[in-house]
XYZ file of N, CA and C in Angstrom:
351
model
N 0.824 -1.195 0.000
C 0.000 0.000 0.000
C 0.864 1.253 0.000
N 1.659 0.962 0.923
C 2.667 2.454 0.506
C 3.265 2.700 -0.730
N 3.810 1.879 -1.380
C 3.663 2.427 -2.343
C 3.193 3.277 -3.614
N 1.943 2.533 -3.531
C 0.505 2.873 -4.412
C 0.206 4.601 -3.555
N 0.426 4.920 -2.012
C 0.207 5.727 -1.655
C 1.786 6.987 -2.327
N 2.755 6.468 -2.252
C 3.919 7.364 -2.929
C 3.257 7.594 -4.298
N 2.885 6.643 -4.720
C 3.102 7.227 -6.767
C 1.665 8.378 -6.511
N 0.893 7.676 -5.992
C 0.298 9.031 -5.498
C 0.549 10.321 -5.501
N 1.114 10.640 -4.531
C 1.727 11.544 -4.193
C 2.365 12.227 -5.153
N 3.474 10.880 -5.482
C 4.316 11.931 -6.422
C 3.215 12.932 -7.703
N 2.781 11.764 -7.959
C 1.896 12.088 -9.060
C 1.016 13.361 -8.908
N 0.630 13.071 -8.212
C 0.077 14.818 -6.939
C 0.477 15.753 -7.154
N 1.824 15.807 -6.751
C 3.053 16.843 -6.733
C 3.532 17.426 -8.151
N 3.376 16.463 -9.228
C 3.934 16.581 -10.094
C 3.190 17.826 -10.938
N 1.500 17.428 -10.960
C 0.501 17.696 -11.448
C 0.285 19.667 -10.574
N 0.541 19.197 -9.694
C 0.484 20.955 -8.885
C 1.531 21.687 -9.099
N 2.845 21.500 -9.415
C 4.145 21.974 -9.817
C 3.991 22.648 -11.457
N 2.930 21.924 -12.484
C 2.782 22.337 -13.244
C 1.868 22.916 -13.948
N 0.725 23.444 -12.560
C -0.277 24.104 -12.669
C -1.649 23.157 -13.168
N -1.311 21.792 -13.393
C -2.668 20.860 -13.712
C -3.291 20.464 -13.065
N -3.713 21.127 -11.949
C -4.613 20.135 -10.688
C -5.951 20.628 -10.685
N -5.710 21.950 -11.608
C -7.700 22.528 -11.705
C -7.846 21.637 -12.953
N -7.259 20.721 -13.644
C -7.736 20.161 -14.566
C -7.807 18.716 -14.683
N -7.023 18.173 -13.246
C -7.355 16.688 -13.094
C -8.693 16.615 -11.917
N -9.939 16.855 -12.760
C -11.134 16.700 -11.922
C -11.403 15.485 -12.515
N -12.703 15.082 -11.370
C -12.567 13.383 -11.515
C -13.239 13.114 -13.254
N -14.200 13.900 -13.823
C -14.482 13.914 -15.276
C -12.784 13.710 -16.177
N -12.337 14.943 -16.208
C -11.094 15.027 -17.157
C -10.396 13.780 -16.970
N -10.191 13.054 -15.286
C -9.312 12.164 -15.260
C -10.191 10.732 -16.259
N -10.985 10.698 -15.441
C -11.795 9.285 -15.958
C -11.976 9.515 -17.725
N -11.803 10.538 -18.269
C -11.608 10.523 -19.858
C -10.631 10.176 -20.415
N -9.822 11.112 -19.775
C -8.230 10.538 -20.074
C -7.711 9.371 -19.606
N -8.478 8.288 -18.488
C -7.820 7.126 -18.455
C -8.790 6.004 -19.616
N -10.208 6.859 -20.227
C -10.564 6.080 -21.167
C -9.622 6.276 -22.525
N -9.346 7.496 -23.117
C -8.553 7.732 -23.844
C -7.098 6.356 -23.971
N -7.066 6.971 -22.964
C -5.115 5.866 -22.676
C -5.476 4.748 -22.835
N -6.941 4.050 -22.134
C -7.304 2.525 -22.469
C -7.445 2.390 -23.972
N -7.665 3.111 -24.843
C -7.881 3.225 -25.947
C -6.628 2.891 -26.700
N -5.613 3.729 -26.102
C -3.992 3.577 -26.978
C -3.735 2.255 -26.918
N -4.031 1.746 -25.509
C -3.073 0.316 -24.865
C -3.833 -1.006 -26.254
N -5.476 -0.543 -26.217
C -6.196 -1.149 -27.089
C -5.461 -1.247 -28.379
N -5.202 -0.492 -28.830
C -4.429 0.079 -30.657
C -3.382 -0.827 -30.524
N -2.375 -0.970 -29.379
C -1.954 -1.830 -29.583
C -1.572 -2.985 -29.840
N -2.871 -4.067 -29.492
C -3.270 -5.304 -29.747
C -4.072 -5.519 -31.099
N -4.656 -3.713 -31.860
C -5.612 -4.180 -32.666
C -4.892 -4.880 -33.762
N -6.113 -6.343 -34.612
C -5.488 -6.251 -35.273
C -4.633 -7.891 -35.490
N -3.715 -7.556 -34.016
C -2.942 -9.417 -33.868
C -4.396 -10.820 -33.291
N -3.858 -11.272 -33.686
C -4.666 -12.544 -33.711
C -3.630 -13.193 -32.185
N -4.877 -13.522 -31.780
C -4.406 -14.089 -30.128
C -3.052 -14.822 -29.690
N -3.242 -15.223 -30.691
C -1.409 -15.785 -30.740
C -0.700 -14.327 -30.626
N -0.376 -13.703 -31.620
C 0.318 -12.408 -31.843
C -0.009 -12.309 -30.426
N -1.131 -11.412 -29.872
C -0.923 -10.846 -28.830
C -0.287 -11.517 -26.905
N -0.439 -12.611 -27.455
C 0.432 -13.270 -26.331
C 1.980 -13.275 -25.975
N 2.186 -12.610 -27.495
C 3.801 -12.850 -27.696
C 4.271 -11.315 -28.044
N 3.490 -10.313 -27.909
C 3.272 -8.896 -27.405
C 4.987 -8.413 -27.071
N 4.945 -9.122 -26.265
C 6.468 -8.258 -25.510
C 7.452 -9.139 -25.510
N 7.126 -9.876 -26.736
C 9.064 -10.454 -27.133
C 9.423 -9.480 -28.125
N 8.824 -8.623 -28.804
C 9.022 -7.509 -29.694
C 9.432 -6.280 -28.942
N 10.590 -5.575 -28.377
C 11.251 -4.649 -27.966
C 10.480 -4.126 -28.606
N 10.022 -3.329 -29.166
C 9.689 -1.644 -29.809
C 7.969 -1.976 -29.330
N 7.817 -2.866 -29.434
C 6.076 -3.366 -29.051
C 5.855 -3.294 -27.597
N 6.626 -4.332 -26.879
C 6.803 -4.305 -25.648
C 7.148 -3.072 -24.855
N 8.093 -1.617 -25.681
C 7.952 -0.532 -25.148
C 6.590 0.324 -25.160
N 5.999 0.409 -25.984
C 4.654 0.720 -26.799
C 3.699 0.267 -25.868
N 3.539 -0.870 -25.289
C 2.389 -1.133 -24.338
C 2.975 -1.187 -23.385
N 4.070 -1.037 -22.756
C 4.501 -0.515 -21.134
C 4.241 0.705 -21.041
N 4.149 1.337 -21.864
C 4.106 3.176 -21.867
C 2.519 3.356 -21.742
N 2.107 2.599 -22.150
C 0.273 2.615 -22.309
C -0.332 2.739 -21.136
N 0.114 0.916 -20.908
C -0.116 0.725 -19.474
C 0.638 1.716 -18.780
N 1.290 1.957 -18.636
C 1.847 3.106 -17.481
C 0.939 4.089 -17.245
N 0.487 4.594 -18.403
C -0.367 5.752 -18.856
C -1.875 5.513 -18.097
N -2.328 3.766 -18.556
C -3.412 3.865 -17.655
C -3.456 3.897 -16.378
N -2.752 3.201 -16.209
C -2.095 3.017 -14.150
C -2.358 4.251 -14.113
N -1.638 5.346 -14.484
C -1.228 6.588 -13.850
C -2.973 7.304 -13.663
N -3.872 7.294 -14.638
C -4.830 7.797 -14.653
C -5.100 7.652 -13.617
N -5.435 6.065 -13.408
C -6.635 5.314 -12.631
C -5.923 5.991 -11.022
N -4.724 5.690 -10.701
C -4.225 6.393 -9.419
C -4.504 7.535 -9.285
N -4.142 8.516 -10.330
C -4.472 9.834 -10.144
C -6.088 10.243 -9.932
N -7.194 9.325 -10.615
C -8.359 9.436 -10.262
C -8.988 8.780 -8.720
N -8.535 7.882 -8.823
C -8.583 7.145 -6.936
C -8.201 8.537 -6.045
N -7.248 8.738 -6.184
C -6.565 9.890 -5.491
C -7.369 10.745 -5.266
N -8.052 11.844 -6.423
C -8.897 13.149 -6.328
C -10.222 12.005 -5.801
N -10.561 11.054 -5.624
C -12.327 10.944 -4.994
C -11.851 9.966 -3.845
N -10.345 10.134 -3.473
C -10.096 9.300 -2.021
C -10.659 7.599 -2.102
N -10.219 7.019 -3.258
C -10.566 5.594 -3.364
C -9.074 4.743 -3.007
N -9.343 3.848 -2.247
C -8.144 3.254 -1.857
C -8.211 2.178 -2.885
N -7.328 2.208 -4.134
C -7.722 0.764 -5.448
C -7.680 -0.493 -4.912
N -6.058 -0.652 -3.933
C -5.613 -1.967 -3.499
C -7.072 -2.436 -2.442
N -7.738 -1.643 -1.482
C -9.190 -1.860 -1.032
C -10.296 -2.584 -2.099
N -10.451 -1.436 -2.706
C -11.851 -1.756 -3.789
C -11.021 -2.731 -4.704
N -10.082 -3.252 -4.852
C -10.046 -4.479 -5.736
C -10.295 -5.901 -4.663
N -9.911 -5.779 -3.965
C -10.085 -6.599 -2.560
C -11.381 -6.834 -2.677
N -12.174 -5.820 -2.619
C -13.733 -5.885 -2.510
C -14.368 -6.389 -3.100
N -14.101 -6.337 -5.033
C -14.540 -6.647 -5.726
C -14.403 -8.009 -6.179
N -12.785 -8.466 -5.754
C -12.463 -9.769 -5.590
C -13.368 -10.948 -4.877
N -13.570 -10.327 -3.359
C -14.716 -10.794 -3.065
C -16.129 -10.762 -3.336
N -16.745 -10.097 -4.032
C -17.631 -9.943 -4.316
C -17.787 -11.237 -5.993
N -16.719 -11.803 -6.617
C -16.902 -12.542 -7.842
C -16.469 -13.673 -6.539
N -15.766 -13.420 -5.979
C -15.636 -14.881 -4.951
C -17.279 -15.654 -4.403
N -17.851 -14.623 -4.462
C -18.930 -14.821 -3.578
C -20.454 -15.371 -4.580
N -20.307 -14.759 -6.038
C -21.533 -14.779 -6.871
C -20.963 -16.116 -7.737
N -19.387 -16.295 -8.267
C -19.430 -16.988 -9.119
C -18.927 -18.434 -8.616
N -19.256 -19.457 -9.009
C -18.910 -20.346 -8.698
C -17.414 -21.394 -9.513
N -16.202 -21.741 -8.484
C -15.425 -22.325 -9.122
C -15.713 -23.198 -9.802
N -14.554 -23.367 -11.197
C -14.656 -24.828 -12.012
C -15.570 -24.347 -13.445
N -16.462 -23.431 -13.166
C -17.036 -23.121 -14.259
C -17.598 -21.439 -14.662
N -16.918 -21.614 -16.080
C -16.625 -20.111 -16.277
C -18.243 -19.277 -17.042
N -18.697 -18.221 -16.568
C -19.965 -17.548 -17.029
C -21.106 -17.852 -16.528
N -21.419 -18.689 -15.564
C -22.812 -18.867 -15.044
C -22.755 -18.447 -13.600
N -23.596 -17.642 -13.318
C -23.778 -17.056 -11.969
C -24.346 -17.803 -10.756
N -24.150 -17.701 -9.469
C -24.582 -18.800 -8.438
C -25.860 -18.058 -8.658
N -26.785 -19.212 -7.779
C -28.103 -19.051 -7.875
C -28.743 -17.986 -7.892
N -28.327 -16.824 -7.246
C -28.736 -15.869 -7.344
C -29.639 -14.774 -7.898
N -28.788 -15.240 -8.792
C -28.933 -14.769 -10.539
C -28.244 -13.439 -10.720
N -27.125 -12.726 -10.106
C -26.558 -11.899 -10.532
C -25.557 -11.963 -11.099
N -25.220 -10.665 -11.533
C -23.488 -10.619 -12.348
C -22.675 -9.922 -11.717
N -21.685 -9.647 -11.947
C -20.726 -8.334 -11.556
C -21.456 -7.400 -11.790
């Protein structure tokens, strides 16, 4: 968790040093981490599942979607951050919450319930 709480921060810091913090509101952020999901997307468009498994034995590819992903990480922290969401929490949560509806051994059918995620 401390960590996730540093990049925070830094990320914080970085963003107020260069006058962008009236513009990482939780709208602008959550666009721009759809945007960036979008790039990371471009990168797979296209390869056939094979190809994309083998993604990052290609140096210039493998830089290309570390930078993406970086890009989304960074959003999604920087948006947790401005609405005080702890991610490493709410993934916990949500973890439990498919722990709880779906049943092991078999993939897409919901416990009795009848709900989904």
């Amino acid at each position: 968790m401390e960590r996730m709480e540093e990049l925070a921060a830094r990320l914080r810091v970085a963003a107020e040093r260069r006058g962008w913090e009236g513009f990482h509101t939780p709208k602008n952020l959550a666009m721009a981490l759809a945007g960036e999901a979008g790039e990371l997307l471009a990168e797979f468009q296209w390869l056939t599942p094979e190809e994309s498994a083998r993604v990052m034995d290609d140096a210039a590819k493998a830089a290309a979607v570390r930078s993406e992903m970086a890009d989304v990480f960074t959003y999604l922290v920087e948006l947790a951050d401005v609405l005080g969401v702890d991610l490493v929490r709410a993934a916990q949560d949500k973890a439990d919450v498919v722990e709880e509806r779906y049943r092991t051994g078999y993939y897409g059918e919901p416990k009795a319930n009848g709900q989904g995620l």
